[in-house]
Amino acid sequence: MNSPGTTWGVGEYPLMGRFLEPVAVAAVDAAAVVRGDRVVDIATGTGNVALLAAERGGRVVGVDFEAALLRVAEERADATGVEIGWLCGDLEALPLPGQSADVVVSVFGVMYATDHGIAARELARVAAPGARVVLASWVPGSVLPAMGQILSGYLPPPPASSGPPSRWGDPVALTGLLEPHGLRLTATSTSRITLPFTSSEDAADFLIRTAGHVVSEQDRLTSEGRWDALRQDLCGFVEQRAESRSDHLNLSLDYLLASAIRTSD
Ligand SMILES: C[S@@+](CC[C@H](N)C(=O)[O-])C[C@H]1O[C@@H](n2cnc3c(N)ncnc32)[C@H](O)[C@@H]1O
């Protein structure tokens, strides 16, 4: 990857994206994508959902504001021979016409909106009446949101936001976000993906190098003499959260998979 435009393009997010592929499969299954569906993958990253939906015959657009990740997505699509439209844009002002999608999916994407209400309004705007909307979001208190708490002592404060990202991983809060915009929640389920590591240091290093907002602070924290402490804190966190096996440890990440329908106004 080169020339990142946001911290999402710093570090090695595509490695994490590979581990998240099973969530894309679950989301595309939940959305029941069939040939001819107009599909939008919001915050597509390296294109996991977009690629699967296109392989199932969807007419797919992937949107993300990080051009470096979109380039990875595009290379993957070229390698598999599927046609996908890639758009560089903000999920809070989607570069798409109203009612232009039969399926709207976002896997760990809209949850990172700065303004949750605007993001929900945009989901609803691009969804045609009757469209299926499927969202995957980390559950409150699960590993990645809890890691954010550990890191907050080291990192600059996030941009002003209408709430923690994991608000999207709570069915009650999610209902409150979606319903005012004509999106009726029809199903929710909690699942987990499990990442295997050789040690807590291995896990901490993976979590760091796939998190651009952490990597981009490394020079500053190193010059302040705080980088090693951050890494130590993360190792301790992993030790608390991981399940030890005889020769490795497993770190499980819990997420909410939510399906909604765009009601007609
Ligand atoms: C955790 S990654 C998920 C990527 C992909 N959906 C996946 O499952 O691997 C979050 C993605 O959201 C994108 N993103 C965050 N805020 C965004 C915004 N305001 N507009 C567009 N994309 C955004 C990032 O660039 C990144 O690709």
mmCIF file of C-alpha atoms and ligand atoms in Angstrom:
data_model
loop_
_atom_site.group_PDB
_atom_site.id
_atom_site.type_symbol
_atom_site.label_atom_id
_atom_site.label_comp_id
_atom_site.label_asym_id
_atom_site.label_seq_id
_atom_site.Cartn_x
_atom_site.Cartn_y
_atom_site.Cartn_z
ATOM 1 C CA MET A 1 0.000 0.000 0.000
ATOM 2 C CA ASN A 2 1.185 3.558 -0.591
ATOM 3 C CA SER A 3 0.032 7.189 -0.164
ATOM 4 C CA PRO A 4 -2.508 6.717 2.592
ATOM 5 C CA GLY A 5 -5.112 9.478 2.835
ATOM 6 C CA THR A 6 -6.368 8.487 6.315
ATOM 7 C CA THR A 7 -4.943 6.488 9.194
ATOM 8 C CA TRP A 8 -6.860 3.446 7.840
ATOM 9 C CA GLY A 9 -4.277 3.342 5.043
ATOM 10 C CA VAL A 10 -1.289 3.338 7.423
ATOM 11 C CA GLY A 11 0.121 0.016 8.633
ATOM 12 C CA GLU A 12 -1.124 -3.355 7.478
ATOM 13 C CA TYR A 13 -4.936 -3.288 7.653
ATOM 14 C CA PRO A 14 -5.215 -5.752 4.702
ATOM 15 C CA LEU A 15 -3.857 -8.486 7.015
ATOM 16 C CA MET A 16 -6.760 -7.894 9.407
ATOM 17 C CA GLY A 17 -9.113 -7.756 6.426
ATOM 18 C CA ARG A 18 -8.131 -11.326 5.557
ATOM 19 C CA PHE A 19 -9.106 -12.527 9.029
ATOM 20 C CA LEU A 20 -12.455 -10.737 8.669
ATOM 21 C CA GLU A 21 -13.454 -12.584 5.485
ATOM 22 C CA PRO A 22 -15.779 -15.024 7.345
ATOM 23 C CA VAL A 23 -17.793 -12.027 8.538
ATOM 24 C CA ALA A 24 -18.195 -10.874 4.929
ATOM 25 C CA VAL A 25 -19.480 -14.355 4.045
ATOM 26 C CA ALA A 26 -21.978 -14.199 6.920
ATOM 27 C CA ALA A 27 -23.119 -10.719 5.858
ATOM 28 C CA VAL A 28 -23.562 -11.619 2.171
ATOM 29 C CA ASP A 29 -25.466 -14.776 3.204
ATOM 30 C CA ALA A 30 -27.692 -12.750 5.528
ATOM 31 C CA ALA A 31 -28.368 -10.282 2.715
ATOM 32 C CA ALA A 32 -29.261 -13.217 0.411
ATOM 33 C CA VAL A 33 -27.579 -11.568 -2.571
ATOM 34 C CA VAL A 34 -28.838 -12.964 -5.875
ATOM 35 C CA ARG A 35 -27.921 -12.318 -9.510
ATOM 36 C CA GLY A 36 -28.845 -8.831 -10.619
ATOM 37 C CA ASP A 37 -29.136 -7.295 -7.138
ATOM 38 C CA ARG A 38 -27.746 -3.771 -6.953
ATOM 39 C CA VAL A 39 -25.361 -4.018 -3.988
ATOM 40 C CA VAL A 40 -23.494 -1.277 -2.130
ATOM 41 C CA ASP A 41 -20.645 -2.228 0.215
ATOM 42 C CA ILE A 42 -20.156 0.763 2.482
ATOM 43 C CA ALA A 43 -16.618 1.194 3.866
ATOM 44 C CA THR A 44 -15.526 -1.704 1.705
ATOM 45 C CA GLY A 45 -11.850 -1.511 2.763
ATOM 46 C CA THR A 46 -10.036 -4.219 0.795
ATOM 47 C CA GLY A 47 -13.339 -5.287 -0.753
ATOM 48 C CA ASN A 48 -14.289 -8.469 1.140
ATOM 49 C CA VAL A 49 -18.068 -8.010 0.849
ATOM 50 C CA ALA A 50 -17.953 -6.421 -2.603
ATOM 51 C CA LEU A 51 -15.987 -9.334 -4.067
ATOM 52 C CA LEU A 52 -18.291 -11.995 -2.623
ATOM 53 C CA ALA A 53 -21.431 -10.159 -3.701
ATOM 54 C CA ALA A 54 -20.054 -9.771 -7.234
ATOM 55 C CA GLU A 55 -19.159 -13.481 -7.368
ATOM 56 C CA ARG A 56 -22.828 -14.185 -6.574
ATOM 57 C CA GLY A 57 -23.953 -12.081 -9.519
ATOM 58 C CA GLY A 58 -24.616 -8.789 -7.777
ATOM 59 C CA ARG A 59 -24.008 -5.492 -9.555
ATOM 60 C CA VAL A 60 -21.710 -4.077 -6.934
ATOM 61 C CA VAL A 61 -20.326 -0.725 -5.873
ATOM 62 C CA GLY A 62 -17.750 -0.512 -3.072
ATOM 63 C CA VAL A 63 -17.318 2.821 -1.307
ATOM 64 C CA ASP A 64 -14.505 3.831 1.027
ATOM 65 C CA PHE A 65 -12.700 7.078 1.836
ATOM 66 C CA GLU A 66 -9.260 5.408 1.946
ATOM 67 C CA ALA A 67 -7.859 5.250 -1.597
ATOM 68 C CA ALA A 68 -4.922 3.025 -0.551
ATOM 69 C CA LEU A 69 -7.353 0.293 0.575
ATOM 70 C CA LEU A 70 -9.523 0.741 -2.518
ATOM 71 C CA ARG A 71 -6.441 0.058 -4.649
ATOM 72 C CA VAL A 72 -5.970 -3.272 -2.845
ATOM 73 C CA ALA A 73 -9.667 -4.038 -3.406
ATOM 74 C CA GLU A 74 -9.371 -3.206 -7.089
ATOM 75 C CA GLU A 75 -6.321 -5.452 -7.516
ATOM 76 C CA ARG A 76 -8.218 -8.319 -5.872
ATOM 77 C CA ALA A 77 -11.181 -7.805 -8.208
ATOM 78 C CA ASP A 78 -8.887 -7.710 -11.245
ATOM 79 C CA ALA A 79 -7.239 -10.952 -10.095
ATOM 80 C CA THR A 80 -10.597 -12.727 -9.783
ATOM 81 C CA GLY A 81 -12.077 -11.200 -12.931
ATOM 82 C CA VAL A 82 -15.196 -9.690 -11.345
ATOM 83 C CA GLU A 83 -16.445 -6.213 -12.249
ATOM 84 C CA ILE A 84 -17.045 -3.839 -9.353
ATOM 85 C CA GLY A 85 -17.430 -0.077 -9.272
ATOM 86 C CA TRP A 86 -15.060 1.464 -6.726
ATOM 87 C CA LEU A 87 -15.896 4.904 -5.361
ATOM 88 C CA CYS A 88 -13.719 6.982 -3.085
ATOM 89 C CA GLY A 89 -16.124 8.803 -0.798
ATOM 90 C CA ASP A 90 -17.376 9.440 2.702
ATOM 91 C CA LEU A 91 -20.080 7.211 4.131
ATOM 92 C CA GLU A 92 -21.631 10.323 5.672
ATOM 93 C CA ALA A 93 -22.186 11.757 2.159
ATOM 94 C CA LEU A 94 -22.361 8.705 -0.080
ATOM 95 C CA PRO A 95 -21.537 9.473 -3.724
ATOM 96 C CA LEU A 96 -24.628 7.538 -4.848
ATOM 97 C CA PRO A 97 -28.155 8.473 -5.915
ATOM 98 C CA GLY A 98 -31.104 7.883 -3.598
ATOM 99 C CA GLN A 99 -32.882 4.501 -3.723
ATOM 100 C CA SER A 100 -30.130 3.033 -5.911
ATOM 101 C CA ALA A 101 -29.486 -0.229 -3.993
ATOM 102 C CA ASP A 102 -31.401 -3.457 -3.373
ATOM 103 C CA VAL A 103 -28.791 -4.519 -0.822
ATOM 104 C CA VAL A 104 -26.715 -2.292 1.452
ATOM 105 C CA VAL A 105 -23.967 -3.953 3.519
ATOM 106 C CA SER A 106 -21.385 -2.550 5.880
ATOM 107 C CA VAL A 107 -18.982 -4.819 7.754
ATOM 108 C CA PHE A 108 -17.235 -2.916 10.560
ATOM 109 C CA GLY A 109 -17.699 0.234 8.475
ATOM 110 C CA VAL A 110 -20.597 2.546 9.363
ATOM 111 C CA MET A 111 -19.828 1.966 13.032
ATOM 112 C CA TYR A 112 -16.792 4.250 12.545
ATOM 113 C CA ALA A 113 -18.894 7.210 11.370
ATOM 114 C CA THR A 114 -18.202 10.463 13.148
ATOM 115 C CA ASP A 115 -21.914 11.288 13.174
ATOM 116 C CA HIS A 116 -23.970 8.131 13.658
ATOM 117 C CA GLY A 117 -27.294 9.762 12.794
ATOM 118 C CA ILE A 118 -26.001 11.058 9.453
ATOM 119 C CA ALA A 119 -24.499 7.648 8.652
ATOM 120 C CA ALA A 120 -27.842 5.937 9.361
ATOM 121 C CA ARG A 121 -29.639 8.521 7.224
ATOM 122 C CA GLU A 122 -27.241 7.832 4.336
ATOM 123 C CA LEU A 123 -27.783 4.050 4.608
ATOM 124 C CA ALA A 124 -31.510 4.648 4.329
ATOM 125 C CA ARG A 125 -31.235 7.201 1.519
ATOM 126 C CA VAL A 126 -29.407 4.878 -0.892
ATOM 127 C CA ALA A 127 -31.627 1.883 -0.060
ATOM 128 C CA ALA A 128 -34.610 1.340 -2.381
ATOM 129 C CA PRO A 129 -37.945 0.534 -0.694
ATOM 130 C CA GLY A 130 -37.775 -3.093 0.454
ATOM 131 C CA ALA A 131 -33.949 -3.159 0.242
ATOM 132 C CA ARG A 132 -32.072 -5.471 2.632
ATOM 133 C CA VAL A 133 -29.553 -3.755 4.881
ATOM 134 C CA VAL A 134 -26.965 -5.878 6.725
ATOM 135 C CA LEU A 135 -24.484 -4.482 9.222
ATOM 136 C CA ALA A 136 -21.693 -6.141 11.211
ATOM 137 C CA SER A 137 -20.382 -4.244 14.240
ATOM 138 C CA TRP A 138 -18.196 -5.070 17.229
ATOM 139 C CA VAL A 139 -20.193 -5.781 20.387
ATOM 140 C CA PRO A 140 -19.728 -3.311 23.278
ATOM 141 C CA GLY A 141 -16.974 -4.518 25.614
ATOM 142 C CA SER A 142 -15.620 -7.035 23.074
ATOM 143 C CA VAL A 143 -11.910 -7.200 22.285
ATOM 144 C CA LEU A 144 -11.458 -4.342 19.815
ATOM 145 C CA PRO A 145 -13.624 -1.767 21.666
ATOM 146 C CA ALA A 146 -11.884 -2.757 24.933
ATOM 147 C CA MET A 147 -8.497 -2.417 23.252
ATOM 148 C CA GLY A 148 -9.568 1.119 22.301
ATOM 149 C CA GLN A 149 -9.972 1.874 26.013
ATOM 150 C CA ILE A 150 -6.435 0.623 26.723
ATOM 151 C CA LEU A 151 -5.018 2.738 23.902
ATOM 152 C CA SER A 152 -6.932 5.884 24.777
ATOM 153 C CA GLY A 153 -4.238 6.871 27.270
ATOM 154 C CA TYR A 154 -1.667 6.926 24.473
ATOM 155 C CA LEU A 155 -3.513 8.207 21.422
ATOM 156 C CA PRO A 156 -4.974 11.600 20.531
ATOM 157 C CA PRO A 157 -8.709 11.806 21.273
ATOM 158 C CA PRO A 158 -10.868 10.555 18.381
ATOM 159 C CA PRO A 159 -12.858 13.143 16.398
ATOM 160 C CA ALA A 160 -16.004 14.362 18.146
ATOM 161 C CA SER A 161 -18.524 11.615 17.599
ATOM 162 C CA SER A 162 -22.121 10.911 18.404
ATOM 163 C CA GLY A 163 -21.140 7.849 20.414
ATOM 164 C CA PRO A 164 -18.717 4.939 20.715
ATOM 165 C CA PRO A 165 -18.493 2.824 17.530
ATOM 166 C CA SER A 166 -19.724 -0.260 19.411
ATOM 167 C CA ARG A 167 -23.093 1.460 19.889
ATOM 168 C CA TRP A 168 -23.850 -0.153 16.480
ATOM 169 C CA GLY A 169 -23.178 -3.546 18.083
ATOM 170 C CA ASP A 170 -25.990 -3.167 20.635
ATOM 171 C CA PRO A 171 -29.409 -4.200 19.199
ATOM 172 C CA VAL A 172 -31.358 -1.698 21.302
ATOM 173 C CA ALA A 173 -29.116 1.245 20.417
ATOM 174 C CA LEU A 174 -29.076 0.116 16.789
ATOM 175 C CA THR A 175 -32.869 0.104 16.645
ATOM 176 C CA GLY A 176 -32.802 3.685 17.916
ATOM 177 C CA LEU A 177 -30.317 4.652 15.202
ATOM 178 C CA LEU A 178 -32.083 2.986 12.275
ATOM 179 C CA GLU A 179 -35.814 3.306 12.912
ATOM 180 C CA PRO A 180 -36.062 7.107 12.578
ATOM 181 C CA HIS A 181 -34.741 6.673 9.016
ATOM 182 C CA GLY A 182 -37.196 3.992 7.885
ATOM 183 C CA LEU A 183 -34.922 1.014 8.522
ATOM 184 C CA ARG A 184 -36.739 -1.734 10.445
ATOM 185 C CA LEU A 185 -34.519 -4.250 12.227
ATOM 186 C CA THR A 186 -35.621 -7.800 11.315
ATOM 187 C CA ALA A 187 -32.914 -10.023 12.848
ATOM 188 C CA THR A 188 -29.828 -9.830 15.022
ATOM 189 C CA SER A 189 -27.333 -12.458 16.101
ATOM 190 C CA THR A 190 -24.018 -12.393 17.913
ATOM 191 C CA SER A 191 -21.114 -14.384 16.521
ATOM 192 C CA ARG A 192 -17.365 -14.454 16.947
ATOM 193 C CA ILE A 193 -14.252 -14.799 14.925
ATOM 194 C CA THR A 194 -11.258 -16.378 16.597
ATOM 195 C CA LEU A 195 -7.705 -15.345 15.788
ATOM 196 C CA PRO A 196 -4.900 -17.773 16.701
ATOM 197 C CA PHE A 197 -1.524 -16.428 17.915
ATOM 198 C CA THR A 198 1.691 -18.025 19.115
ATOM 199 C CA SER A 199 1.959 -15.717 22.168
ATOM 200 C CA SER A 200 0.567 -12.538 23.714
ATOM 201 C CA GLU A 201 3.464 -10.598 22.123
ATOM 202 C CA ASP A 202 2.539 -12.038 18.721
ATOM 203 C CA ALA A 203 -1.104 -10.978 19.269
ATOM 204 C CA ALA A 204 -0.179 -7.487 20.501
ATOM 205 C CA ASP A 205 2.138 -6.929 17.534
ATOM 206 C CA PHE A 206 -0.590 -8.022 15.102
ATOM 207 C CA LEU A 207 -3.166 -5.730 16.737
ATOM 208 C CA ILE A 208 -0.692 -2.844 16.521
ATOM 209 C CA ARG A 209 0.510 -3.267 12.974
ATOM 210 C CA THR A 210 -3.016 -3.672 11.571
ATOM 211 C CA ALA A 211 -4.231 -0.507 13.364
ATOM 212 C CA GLY A 212 -3.157 2.514 11.327
ATOM 213 C CA HIS A 213 -4.207 4.984 14.019
ATOM 214 C CA VAL A 214 -1.709 3.302 16.368
ATOM 215 C CA VAL A 215 1.117 2.892 13.834
ATOM 216 C CA SER A 216 0.814 6.561 12.881
ATOM 217 C CA GLU A 217 1.570 7.548 16.492
ATOM 218 C CA GLN A 218 4.601 5.242 16.852
ATOM 219 C CA ASP A 219 7.292 7.878 16.184
ATOM 220 C CA ARG A 220 5.766 10.350 18.636
ATOM 221 C CA LEU A 221 5.276 7.735 21.365
ATOM 222 C CA THR A 222 8.790 6.383 20.818
ATOM 223 C CA SER A 223 10.307 9.849 21.162
ATOM 224 C CA GLU A 224 8.256 10.345 24.349
ATOM 225 C CA GLY A 225 9.566 6.987 25.659
ATOM 226 C CA ARG A 226 6.014 5.550 25.850
ATOM 227 C CA TRP A 227 5.896 3.077 22.942
ATOM 228 C CA ASP A 228 7.196 0.093 24.944
ATOM 229 C CA ALA A 229 4.648 0.794 27.678
ATOM 230 C CA LEU A 230 1.823 0.776 25.113
ATOM 231 C CA ARG A 231 3.019 -2.577 23.790
ATOM 232 C CA GLN A 232 3.329 -3.973 27.340
ATOM 233 C CA ASP A 233 -0.189 -2.801 28.193
ATOM 234 C CA LEU A 234 -1.523 -4.506 25.080
ATOM 235 C CA CYS A 235 0.306 -7.750 25.939
ATOM 236 C CA GLY A 236 -1.262 -7.661 29.412
ATOM 237 C CA PHE A 237 -4.680 -7.011 27.873
ATOM 238 C CA VAL A 238 -4.290 -9.967 25.495
ATOM 239 C CA GLU A 239 -3.272 -12.213 28.408
ATOM 240 C CA GLN A 240 -6.490 -11.260 30.211
ATOM 241 C CA ARG A 241 -8.744 -11.767 27.191
ATOM 242 C CA ALA A 242 -7.207 -14.699 25.306
ATOM 243 C CA GLU A 243 -7.857 -18.388 25.862
ATOM 244 C CA SER A 244 -4.632 -20.366 26.278
ATOM 245 C CA ARG A 245 -4.183 -23.594 24.377
ATOM 246 C CA SER A 246 -1.232 -25.978 24.766
ATOM 247 C CA ASP A 247 0.842 -24.398 22.000
ATOM 248 C CA HIS A 248 -0.986 -21.161 21.125
ATOM 249 C CA LEU A 249 -3.630 -18.725 22.294
ATOM 250 C CA ASN A 250 -6.966 -17.740 20.795
ATOM 251 C CA LEU A 251 -8.370 -14.242 20.797
ATOM 252 C CA SER A 252 -12.104 -14.140 20.035
ATOM 253 C CA LEU A 253 -13.778 -11.031 18.629
ATOM 254 C CA ASP A 254 -17.559 -10.813 19.167
ATOM 255 C CA TYR A 255 -19.716 -9.015 16.638
ATOM 256 C CA LEU A 256 -23.378 -8.303 16.042
ATOM 257 C CA LEU A 257 -24.805 -9.187 12.648
ATOM 258 C CA ALA A 258 -27.963 -7.149 12.097
ATOM 259 C CA SER A 259 -30.448 -7.290 9.226
ATOM 260 C CA ALA A 260 -32.948 -4.548 8.455
ATOM 261 C CA ILE A 261 -35.460 -3.723 5.741
ATOM 262 C CA ARG A 262 -35.946 -0.318 4.155
ATOM 263 C CA THR A 263 -39.618 0.401 4.674
ATOM 264 C CA SER A 264 -41.462 2.436 2.039
ATOM 265 C CA ASP A 265 -42.048 6.001 3.255
HETATM 266 C C1 LIG B 1 -12.480 -2.017 9.987
HETATM 267 S S1 LIG B 1 -12.343 -1.480 8.324
HETATM 268 C C2 LIG B 1 -13.529 -2.546 7.533
HETATM 269 C C3 LIG B 1 -13.256 -2.720 6.074
HETATM 270 C C4 LIG B 1 -14.067 -3.827 5.395
HETATM 271 N N1 LIG B 1 -15.477 -3.560 5.421
HETATM 272 C C5 LIG B 1 -13.742 -5.174 5.971
HETATM 273 O O1 LIG B 1 -14.659 -5.875 6.411
HETATM 274 O O2 LIG B 1 -12.555 -5.553 5.983
HETATM 275 C C6 LIG B 1 -13.155 0.074 8.356
HETATM 276 C C7 LIG B 1 -13.214 0.747 7.007
HETATM 277 O O3 LIG B 1 -14.043 1.897 7.127
HETATM 278 C C8 LIG B 1 -13.522 2.912 6.302
HETATM 279 N N2 LIG B 1 -14.082 4.168 6.793
HETATM 280 C C9 LIG B 1 -14.040 4.651 8.061
HETATM 281 N N3 LIG B 1 -14.694 5.828 8.123
HETATM 282 C C10 LIG B 1 -15.168 6.084 6.873
HETATM 283 C C11 LIG B 1 -15.918 7.149 6.296
HETATM 284 N N4 LIG B 1 -16.299 8.196 7.041
HETATM 285 N N5 LIG B 1 -16.239 7.095 4.993
HETATM 286 C C12 LIG B 1 -15.839 6.030 4.237
HETATM 287 N N6 LIG B 1 -15.115 4.999 4.713
HETATM 288 C C13 LIG B 1 -14.777 5.025 6.027
HETATM 289 C C14 LIG B 1 -12.012 2.766 6.476
HETATM 290 O O4 LIG B 1 -11.284 3.387 5.466
HETATM 291 C C15 LIG B 1 -11.885 1.244 6.473
HETATM 292 O O5 LIG B 1 -11.704 0.755 5.174
#
